[in-house]
Short mmCIF file of C-alpha atoms and ligand atoms in Angstrom, two decimals:
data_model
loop_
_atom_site.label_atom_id
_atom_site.label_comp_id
_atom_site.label_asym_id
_atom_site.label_seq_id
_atom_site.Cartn_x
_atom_site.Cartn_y
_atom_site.Cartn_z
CA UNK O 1 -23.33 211.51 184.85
CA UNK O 2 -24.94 209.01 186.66
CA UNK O 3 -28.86 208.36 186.39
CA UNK O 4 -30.00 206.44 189.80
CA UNK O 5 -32.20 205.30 192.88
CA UNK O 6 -31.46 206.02 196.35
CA UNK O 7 -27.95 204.26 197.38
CA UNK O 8 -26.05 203.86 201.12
CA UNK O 9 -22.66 204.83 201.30
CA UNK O 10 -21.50 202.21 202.94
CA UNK O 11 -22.70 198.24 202.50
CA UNK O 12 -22.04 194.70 204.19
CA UNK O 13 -19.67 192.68 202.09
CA UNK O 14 -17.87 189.08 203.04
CA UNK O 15 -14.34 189.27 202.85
CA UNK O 16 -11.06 188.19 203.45
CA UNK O 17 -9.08 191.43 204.58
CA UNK O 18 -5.97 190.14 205.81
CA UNK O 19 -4.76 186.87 204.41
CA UNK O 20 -6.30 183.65 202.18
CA UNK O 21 -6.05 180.67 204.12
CA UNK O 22 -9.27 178.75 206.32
CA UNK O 23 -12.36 179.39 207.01
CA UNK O 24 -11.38 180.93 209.31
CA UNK O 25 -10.64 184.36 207.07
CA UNK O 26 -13.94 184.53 206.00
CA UNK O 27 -15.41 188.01 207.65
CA UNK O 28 -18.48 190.39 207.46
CA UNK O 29 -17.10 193.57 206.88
CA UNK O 30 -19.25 197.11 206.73
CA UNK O 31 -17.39 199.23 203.51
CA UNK O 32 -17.89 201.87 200.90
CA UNK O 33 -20.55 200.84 198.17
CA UNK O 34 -18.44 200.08 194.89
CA UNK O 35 -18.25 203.18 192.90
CA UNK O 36 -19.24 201.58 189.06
CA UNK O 37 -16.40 202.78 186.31
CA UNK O 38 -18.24 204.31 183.24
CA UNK O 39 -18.75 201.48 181.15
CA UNK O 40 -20.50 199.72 184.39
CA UNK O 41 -23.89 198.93 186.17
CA UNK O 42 -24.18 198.99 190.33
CA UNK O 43 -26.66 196.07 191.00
CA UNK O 44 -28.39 195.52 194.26
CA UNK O 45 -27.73 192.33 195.11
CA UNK O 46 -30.80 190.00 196.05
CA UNK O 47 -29.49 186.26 195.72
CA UNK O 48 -26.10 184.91 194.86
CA UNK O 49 -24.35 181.42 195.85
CA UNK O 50 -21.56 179.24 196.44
CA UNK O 51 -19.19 178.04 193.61
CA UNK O 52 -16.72 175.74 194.15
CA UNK O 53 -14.00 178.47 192.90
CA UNK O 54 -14.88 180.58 196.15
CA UNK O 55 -12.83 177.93 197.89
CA UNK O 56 -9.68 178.02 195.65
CA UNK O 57 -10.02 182.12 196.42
CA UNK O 58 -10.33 182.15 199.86
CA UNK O 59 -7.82 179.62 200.31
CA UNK O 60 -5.31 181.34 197.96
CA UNK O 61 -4.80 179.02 195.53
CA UNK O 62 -6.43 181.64 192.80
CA UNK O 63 -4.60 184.76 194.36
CA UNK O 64 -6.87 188.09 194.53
CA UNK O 65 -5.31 191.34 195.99
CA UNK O 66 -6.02 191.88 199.16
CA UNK O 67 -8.95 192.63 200.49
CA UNK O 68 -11.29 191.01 198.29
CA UNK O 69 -15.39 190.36 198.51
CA UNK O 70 -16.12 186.58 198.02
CA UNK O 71 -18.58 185.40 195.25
CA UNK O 72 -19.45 185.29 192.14
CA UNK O 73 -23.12 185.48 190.07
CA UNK O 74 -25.58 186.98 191.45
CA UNK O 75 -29.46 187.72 190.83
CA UNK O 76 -30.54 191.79 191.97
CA UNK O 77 -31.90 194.93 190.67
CA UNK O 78 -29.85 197.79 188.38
CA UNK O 79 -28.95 200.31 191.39
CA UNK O 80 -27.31 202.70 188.66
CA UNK O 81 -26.68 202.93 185.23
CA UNK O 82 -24.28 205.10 182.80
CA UNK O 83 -27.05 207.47 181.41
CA UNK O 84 -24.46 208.70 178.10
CA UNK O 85 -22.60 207.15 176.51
CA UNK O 86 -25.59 204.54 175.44
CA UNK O 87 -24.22 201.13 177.08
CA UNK O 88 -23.22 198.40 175.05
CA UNK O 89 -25.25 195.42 175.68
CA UNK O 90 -24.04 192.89 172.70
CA UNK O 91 -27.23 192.16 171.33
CA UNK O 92 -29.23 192.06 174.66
CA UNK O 93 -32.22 194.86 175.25
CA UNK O 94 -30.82 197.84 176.58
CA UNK O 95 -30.89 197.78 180.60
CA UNK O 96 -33.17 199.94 182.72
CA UNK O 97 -33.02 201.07 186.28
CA UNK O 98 -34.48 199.16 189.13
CA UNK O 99 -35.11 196.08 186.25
CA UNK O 100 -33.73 192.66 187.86
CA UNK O 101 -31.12 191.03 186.03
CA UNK O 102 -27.98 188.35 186.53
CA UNK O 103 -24.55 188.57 186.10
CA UNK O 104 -21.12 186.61 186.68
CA UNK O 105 -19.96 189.25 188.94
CA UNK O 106 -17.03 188.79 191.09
CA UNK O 107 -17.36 190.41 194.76
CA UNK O 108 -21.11 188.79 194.85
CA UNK O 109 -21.15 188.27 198.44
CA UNK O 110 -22.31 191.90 199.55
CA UNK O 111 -25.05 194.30 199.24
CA UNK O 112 -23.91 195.80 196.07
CA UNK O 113 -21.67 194.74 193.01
CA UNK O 114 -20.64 196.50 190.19
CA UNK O 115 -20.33 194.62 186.49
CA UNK O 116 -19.46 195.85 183.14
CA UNK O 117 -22.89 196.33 181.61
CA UNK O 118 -22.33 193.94 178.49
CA UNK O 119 -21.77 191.64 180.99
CA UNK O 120 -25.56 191.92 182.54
CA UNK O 121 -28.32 190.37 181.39
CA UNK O 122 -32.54 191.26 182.05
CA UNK O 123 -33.78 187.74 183.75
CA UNK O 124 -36.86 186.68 181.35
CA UNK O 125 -39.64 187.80 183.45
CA UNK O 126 -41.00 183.90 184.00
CA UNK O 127 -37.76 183.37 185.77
CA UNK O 128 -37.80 182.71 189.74
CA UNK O 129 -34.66 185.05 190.49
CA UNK O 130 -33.69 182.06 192.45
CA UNK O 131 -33.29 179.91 189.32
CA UNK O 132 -31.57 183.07 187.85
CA UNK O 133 -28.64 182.19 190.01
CA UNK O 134 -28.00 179.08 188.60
CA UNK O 135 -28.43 181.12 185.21
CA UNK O 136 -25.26 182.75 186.07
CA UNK O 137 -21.62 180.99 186.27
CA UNK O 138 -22.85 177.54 186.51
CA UNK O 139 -25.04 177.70 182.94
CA UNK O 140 -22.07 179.59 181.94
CA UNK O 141 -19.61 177.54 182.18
CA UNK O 142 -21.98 174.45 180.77
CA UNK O 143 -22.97 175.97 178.00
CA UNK O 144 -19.55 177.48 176.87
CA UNK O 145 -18.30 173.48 177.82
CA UNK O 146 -20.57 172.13 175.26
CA UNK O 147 -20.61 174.95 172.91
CA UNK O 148 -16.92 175.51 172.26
CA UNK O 149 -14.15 173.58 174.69
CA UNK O 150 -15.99 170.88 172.87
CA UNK O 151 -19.18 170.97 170.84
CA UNK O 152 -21.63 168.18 171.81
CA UNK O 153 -23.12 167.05 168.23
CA UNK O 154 -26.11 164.21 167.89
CA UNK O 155 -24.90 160.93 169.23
CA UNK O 156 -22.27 161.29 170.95
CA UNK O 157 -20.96 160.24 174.22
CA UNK O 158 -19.99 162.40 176.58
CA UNK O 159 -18.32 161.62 179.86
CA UNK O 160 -19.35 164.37 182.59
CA UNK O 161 -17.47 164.25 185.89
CA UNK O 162 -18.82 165.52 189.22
CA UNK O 163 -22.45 164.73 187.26
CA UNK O 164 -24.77 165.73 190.47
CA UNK O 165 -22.58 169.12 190.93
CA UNK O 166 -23.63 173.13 190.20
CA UNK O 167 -22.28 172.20 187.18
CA UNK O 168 -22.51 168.71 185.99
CA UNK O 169 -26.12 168.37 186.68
CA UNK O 170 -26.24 171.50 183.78
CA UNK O 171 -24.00 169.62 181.72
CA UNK O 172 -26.06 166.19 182.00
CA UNK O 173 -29.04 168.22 180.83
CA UNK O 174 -27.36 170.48 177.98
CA UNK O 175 -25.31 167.71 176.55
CA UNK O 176 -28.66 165.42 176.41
CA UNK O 177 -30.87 168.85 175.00
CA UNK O 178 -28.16 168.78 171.95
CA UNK O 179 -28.34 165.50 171.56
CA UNK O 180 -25.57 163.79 173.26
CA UNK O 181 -25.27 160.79 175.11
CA UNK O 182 -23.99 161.16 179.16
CA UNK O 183 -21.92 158.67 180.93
CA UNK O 184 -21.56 160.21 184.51
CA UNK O 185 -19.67 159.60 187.28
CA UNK O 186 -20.37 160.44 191.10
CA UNK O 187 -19.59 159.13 194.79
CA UNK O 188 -22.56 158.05 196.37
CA UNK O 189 -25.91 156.22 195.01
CA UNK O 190 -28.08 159.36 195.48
CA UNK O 191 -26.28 161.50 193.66
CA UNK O 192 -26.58 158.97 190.81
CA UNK O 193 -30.43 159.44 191.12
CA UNK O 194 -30.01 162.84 190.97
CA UNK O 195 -27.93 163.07 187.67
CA UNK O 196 -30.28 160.11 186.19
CA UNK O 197 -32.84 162.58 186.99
CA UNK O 198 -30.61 165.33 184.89
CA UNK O 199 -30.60 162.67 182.35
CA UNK O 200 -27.72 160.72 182.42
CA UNK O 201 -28.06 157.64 180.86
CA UNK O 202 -25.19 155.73 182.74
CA UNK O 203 -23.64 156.72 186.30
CA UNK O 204 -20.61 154.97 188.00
CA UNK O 205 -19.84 155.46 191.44
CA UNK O 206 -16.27 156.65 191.72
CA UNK O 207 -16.25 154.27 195.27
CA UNK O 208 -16.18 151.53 192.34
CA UNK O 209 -12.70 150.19 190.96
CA UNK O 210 -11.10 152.55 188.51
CA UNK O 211 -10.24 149.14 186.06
CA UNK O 212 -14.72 148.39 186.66
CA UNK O 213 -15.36 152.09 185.16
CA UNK O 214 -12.81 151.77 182.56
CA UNK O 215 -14.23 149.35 181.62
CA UNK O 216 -17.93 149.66 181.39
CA UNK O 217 -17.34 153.32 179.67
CA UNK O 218 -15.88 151.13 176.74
CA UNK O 219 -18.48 148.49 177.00
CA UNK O 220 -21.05 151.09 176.74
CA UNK O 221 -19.22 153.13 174.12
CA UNK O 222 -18.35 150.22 171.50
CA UNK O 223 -15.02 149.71 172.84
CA UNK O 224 -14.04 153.18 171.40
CA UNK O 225 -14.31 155.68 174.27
CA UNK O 226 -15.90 158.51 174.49
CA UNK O 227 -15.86 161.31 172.34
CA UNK O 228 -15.04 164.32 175.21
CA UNK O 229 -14.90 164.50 179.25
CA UNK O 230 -15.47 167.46 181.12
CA UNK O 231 -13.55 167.30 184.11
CA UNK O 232 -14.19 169.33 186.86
CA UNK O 233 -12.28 167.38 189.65
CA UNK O 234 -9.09 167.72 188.18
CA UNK O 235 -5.95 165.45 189.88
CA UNK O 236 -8.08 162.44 190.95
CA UNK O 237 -9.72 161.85 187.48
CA UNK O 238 -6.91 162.96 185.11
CA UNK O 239 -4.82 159.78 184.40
CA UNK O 240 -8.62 157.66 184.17
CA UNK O 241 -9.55 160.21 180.94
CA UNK O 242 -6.74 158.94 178.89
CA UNK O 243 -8.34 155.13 179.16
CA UNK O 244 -11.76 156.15 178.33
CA UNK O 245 -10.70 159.22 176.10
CA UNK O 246 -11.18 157.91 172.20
CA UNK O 247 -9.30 158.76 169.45
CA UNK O 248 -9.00 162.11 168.25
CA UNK O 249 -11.43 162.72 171.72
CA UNK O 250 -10.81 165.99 173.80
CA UNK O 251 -10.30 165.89 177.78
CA UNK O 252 -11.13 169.46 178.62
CA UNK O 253 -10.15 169.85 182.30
CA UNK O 254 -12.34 172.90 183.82
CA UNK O 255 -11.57 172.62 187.38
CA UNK O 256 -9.57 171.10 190.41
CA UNK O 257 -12.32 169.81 193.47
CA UNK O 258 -9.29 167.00 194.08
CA UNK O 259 -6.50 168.93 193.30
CA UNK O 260 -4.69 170.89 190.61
CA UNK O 261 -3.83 168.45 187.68
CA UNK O 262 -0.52 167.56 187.59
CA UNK O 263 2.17 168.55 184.75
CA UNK O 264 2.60 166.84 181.91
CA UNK O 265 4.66 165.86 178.89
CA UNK O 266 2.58 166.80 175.14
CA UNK O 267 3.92 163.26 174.21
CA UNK O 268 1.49 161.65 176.60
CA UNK O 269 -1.27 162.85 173.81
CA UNK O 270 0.08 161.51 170.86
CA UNK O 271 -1.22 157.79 170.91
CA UNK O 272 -4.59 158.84 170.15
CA UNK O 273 -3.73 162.47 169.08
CA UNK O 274 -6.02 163.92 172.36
CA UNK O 275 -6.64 167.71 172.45
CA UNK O 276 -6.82 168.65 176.18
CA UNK O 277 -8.03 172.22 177.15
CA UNK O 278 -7.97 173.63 180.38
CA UNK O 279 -10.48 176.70 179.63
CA UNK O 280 -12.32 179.43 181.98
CA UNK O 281 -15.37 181.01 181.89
CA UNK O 282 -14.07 185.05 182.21
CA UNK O 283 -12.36 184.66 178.16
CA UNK O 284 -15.59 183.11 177.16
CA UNK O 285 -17.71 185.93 178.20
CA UNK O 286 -15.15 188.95 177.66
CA UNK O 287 -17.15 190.31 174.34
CA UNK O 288 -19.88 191.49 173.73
CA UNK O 289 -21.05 189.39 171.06
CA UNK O 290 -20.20 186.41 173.61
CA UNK O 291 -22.14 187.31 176.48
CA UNK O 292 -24.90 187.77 174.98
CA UNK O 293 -24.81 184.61 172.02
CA UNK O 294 -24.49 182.45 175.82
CA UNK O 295 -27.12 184.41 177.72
CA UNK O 296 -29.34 183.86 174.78
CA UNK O 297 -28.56 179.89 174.61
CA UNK O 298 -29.30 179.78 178.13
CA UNK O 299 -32.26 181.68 178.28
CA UNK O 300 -33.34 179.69 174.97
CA UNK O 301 -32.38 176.33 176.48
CA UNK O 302 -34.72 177.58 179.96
CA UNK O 303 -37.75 178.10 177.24
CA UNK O 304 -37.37 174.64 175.91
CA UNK O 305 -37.38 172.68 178.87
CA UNK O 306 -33.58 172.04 178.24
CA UNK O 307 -32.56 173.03 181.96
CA UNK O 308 -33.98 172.56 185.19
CA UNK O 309 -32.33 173.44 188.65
CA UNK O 310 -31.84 171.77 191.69
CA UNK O 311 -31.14 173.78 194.92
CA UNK O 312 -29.00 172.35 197.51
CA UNK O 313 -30.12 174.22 200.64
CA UNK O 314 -30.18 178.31 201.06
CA UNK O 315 -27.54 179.54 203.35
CA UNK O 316 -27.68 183.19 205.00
CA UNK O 317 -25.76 185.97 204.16
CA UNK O 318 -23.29 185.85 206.87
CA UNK O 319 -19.58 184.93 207.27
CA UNK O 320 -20.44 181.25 209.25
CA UNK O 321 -23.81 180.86 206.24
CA UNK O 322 -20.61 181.43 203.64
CA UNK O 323 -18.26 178.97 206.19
CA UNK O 324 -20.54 176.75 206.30
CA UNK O 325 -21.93 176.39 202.61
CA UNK O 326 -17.73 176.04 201.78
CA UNK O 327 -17.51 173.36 204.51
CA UNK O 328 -20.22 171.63 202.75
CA UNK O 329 -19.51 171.89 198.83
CA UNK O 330 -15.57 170.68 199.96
CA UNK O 331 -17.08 167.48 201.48
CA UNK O 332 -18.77 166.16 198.79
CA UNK O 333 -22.25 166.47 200.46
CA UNK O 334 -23.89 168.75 198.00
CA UNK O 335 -25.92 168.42 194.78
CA UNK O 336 -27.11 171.12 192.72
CA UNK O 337 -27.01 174.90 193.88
CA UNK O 338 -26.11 176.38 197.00
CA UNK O 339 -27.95 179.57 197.35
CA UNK O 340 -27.17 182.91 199.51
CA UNK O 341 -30.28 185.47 200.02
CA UNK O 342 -28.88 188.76 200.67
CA UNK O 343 -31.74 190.52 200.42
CA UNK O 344 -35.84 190.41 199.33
N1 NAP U 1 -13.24 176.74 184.46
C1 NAP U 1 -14.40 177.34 184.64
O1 NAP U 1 -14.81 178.21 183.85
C2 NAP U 1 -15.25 176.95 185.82
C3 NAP U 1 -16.42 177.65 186.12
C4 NAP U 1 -17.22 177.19 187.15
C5 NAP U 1 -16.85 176.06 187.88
N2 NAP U 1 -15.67 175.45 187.58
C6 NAP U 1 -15.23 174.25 188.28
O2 NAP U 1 -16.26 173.30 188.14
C7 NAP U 1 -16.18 172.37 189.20
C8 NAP U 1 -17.58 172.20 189.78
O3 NAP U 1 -17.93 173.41 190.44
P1 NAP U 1 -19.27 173.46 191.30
O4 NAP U 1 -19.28 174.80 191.94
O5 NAP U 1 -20.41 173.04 190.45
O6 NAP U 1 -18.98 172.36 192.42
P2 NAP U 1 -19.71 170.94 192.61
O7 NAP U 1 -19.53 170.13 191.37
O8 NAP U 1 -21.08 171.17 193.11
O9 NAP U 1 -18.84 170.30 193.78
C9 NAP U 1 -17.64 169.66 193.50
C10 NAP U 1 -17.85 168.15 193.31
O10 NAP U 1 -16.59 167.60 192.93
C11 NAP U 1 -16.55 166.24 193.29
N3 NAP U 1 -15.28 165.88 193.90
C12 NAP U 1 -14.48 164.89 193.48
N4 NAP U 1 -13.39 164.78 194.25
C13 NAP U 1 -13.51 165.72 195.20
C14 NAP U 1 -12.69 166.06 196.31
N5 NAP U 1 -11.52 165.44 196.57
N6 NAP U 1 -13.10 167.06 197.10
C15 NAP U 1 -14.24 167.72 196.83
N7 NAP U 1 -15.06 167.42 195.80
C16 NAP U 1 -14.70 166.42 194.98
C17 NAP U 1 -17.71 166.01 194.26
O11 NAP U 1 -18.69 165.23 193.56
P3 NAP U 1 -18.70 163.64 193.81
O12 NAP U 1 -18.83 163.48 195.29
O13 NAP U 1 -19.86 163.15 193.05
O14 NAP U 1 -17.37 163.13 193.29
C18 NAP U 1 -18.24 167.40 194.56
O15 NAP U 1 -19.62 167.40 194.82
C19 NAP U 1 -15.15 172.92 190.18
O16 NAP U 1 -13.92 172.29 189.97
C20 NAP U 1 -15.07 174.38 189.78
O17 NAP U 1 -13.87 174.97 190.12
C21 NAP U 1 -14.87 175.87 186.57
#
């Protein structure tokens, strides 16, 4: 028993039908509106955007069954809702047709997606549903960096890779609301600005040596290192974290822009006892409880002045606006968001 406003049958979705591969796979397909299982809410899509996982789907390295809609997080209105049993929404109002709202969906790229409904979220009504997008996996996967894979606490340092990204212009701005300190690194002198903007109070280009970095994170940290890196880059940046990782420090290793990191032995941790985690943001969120407790930090941390976005450009809702915003976040040329409008 379904309560909800008028739906198509059939919707435009980007997807890769036949294989994973180039960009080359990416197509604009006309198919059946998802039908949403019982515990979930259809959302009509308005804006999602490009994360940097979209690339490691479409190119296989995160396999999907075939065919799959690209995307994930997303910004629309509640299409249809379960209307009994009552849905359970953590601690989060209860939902309410046609209200806009976010969610991590996967299959973001299309007209509709469907998301369990304790995994949706009302956006606070001072919210530009533009900024909600940015509200979705990228403050995610911030907060639930400095919440749990490491907690940030008052004073320390905090080493944040990939600092002008989706991401790590977040995590320059979360670690610094709870009090941290942010050492970032980047490739080019305007991303610096950008993640000095977010905060950071040190940047190193990654263009300089690896032995001039090493060595000004200890300079700046006391000679002791830092306290945690979050590492979205992955292969190019693992071996550096163990010189600039302090004692007892945790590497947490959330992603793979350069490459998947390599394997390696649990010995190479014991010299200064290191606790690496390589987390991800879907066990984070699975609960309940979860969802909401991060929706709530984020939408607390938005209230406070803690988080500010940056949008890279807005792309259009096509298979060469999805090509080309992948092109783009793979070359290094983007800060900040890259947004999709689907529809008003
Ligand atoms: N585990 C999770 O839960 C989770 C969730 C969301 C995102 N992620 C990961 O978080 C990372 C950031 O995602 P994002 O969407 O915000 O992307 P992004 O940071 O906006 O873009 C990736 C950045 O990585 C850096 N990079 C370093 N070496 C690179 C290389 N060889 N090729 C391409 N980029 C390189 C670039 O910054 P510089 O030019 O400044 O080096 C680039 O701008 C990704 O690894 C993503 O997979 C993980």
């Amino acid at each position: 028993m379904w309560s909800q406003v008028q739906i198509p049958k059939t919707m435009k979705a980007i997807q890769a039908s036949l294989k994973t591969g180039g960009l080359d796979v990416l197509e604009l397909n006309e198919i059946p509106v998802p039908s949403p299982k019982a515990n979930e809410v259809l959302i009509k899509v308005q804006w999602t955007g490009t994360n940097y996982i979209d690339t490691y789907i479409r190119s296989g390295l995160y396999p999907r069954p075939m065919p799959f809609t690209l995307g994930g997080g997303l910004v629309g209105t509640i299409a249809s809702l379960p209307s009994s049993p009552p849905l359970s929404t953590g601690s989060l109002p209860a939902l309410e047709l046609g209200q806009t709202v976010l969610s991590n969906a996967a299959g973001a790229f299309a007209e509709y997606a469907v998301a369990p409904a304790h995994q949706v979220a009302a956006l606070p009504k001072d919210v530009d549903p533009k900024d909600g997008v940015h509200m979705t996996i990228p403050a995610f996967t911030a907060m639930y960096l400095v919440k749990e894979s490491y907690e940030v606490t008052k004073g320390d340092w905090i080493l944040v890779r990939a600092a002008a990204g989706g991401v790590g212009l977040l995590l320059c701005q979360l670690v610094k609301h709870y009090g941290g300190n942010v050492i970032g690194t980047v490739s080019t002198e305007a991303k610096a600005s950008e993640a000095k903007a977010a905060g950071a109070d040190h940047v190193l280009l990654t263009t300089s040596s690896s032995s001039d970095n090493v060595a000004e994170i200890l300079r700046i940290t006391g000679g002791k290192g830092v306290q945690a890196v979050y590492d979205g880059v992955g292969k190019d940046t693992w071996e550096e974290n163990f010189e600039v990782i302090r004692k007892k420090g945790s590497i947490v290793t959330y992603g793979n822009a350069s490459g998947a990191v390599p394997a390696f032995e649990p010995l190479k941790l014991m010299a200064k006892c290191v606790k690496v985690s390589r987390p991800t943001l879907n066990v984070f969120i699975e609960e309940p409880e979860d969802f909401a407790r991060y929706a709530g930090l984020i939408f607390d941390a938005v209230k406070a002045g803690g988080l500010k976005f940056s949008i890279h450009k807005v792309y259009p809702f096509t298979a060469e606006g999805v090509a080309q915003s992948q092109t783009d976040i793979t070359s290094r040329g983007t800060t900040g968001k890259l947004l999709i409008k689907v529809a008003e």
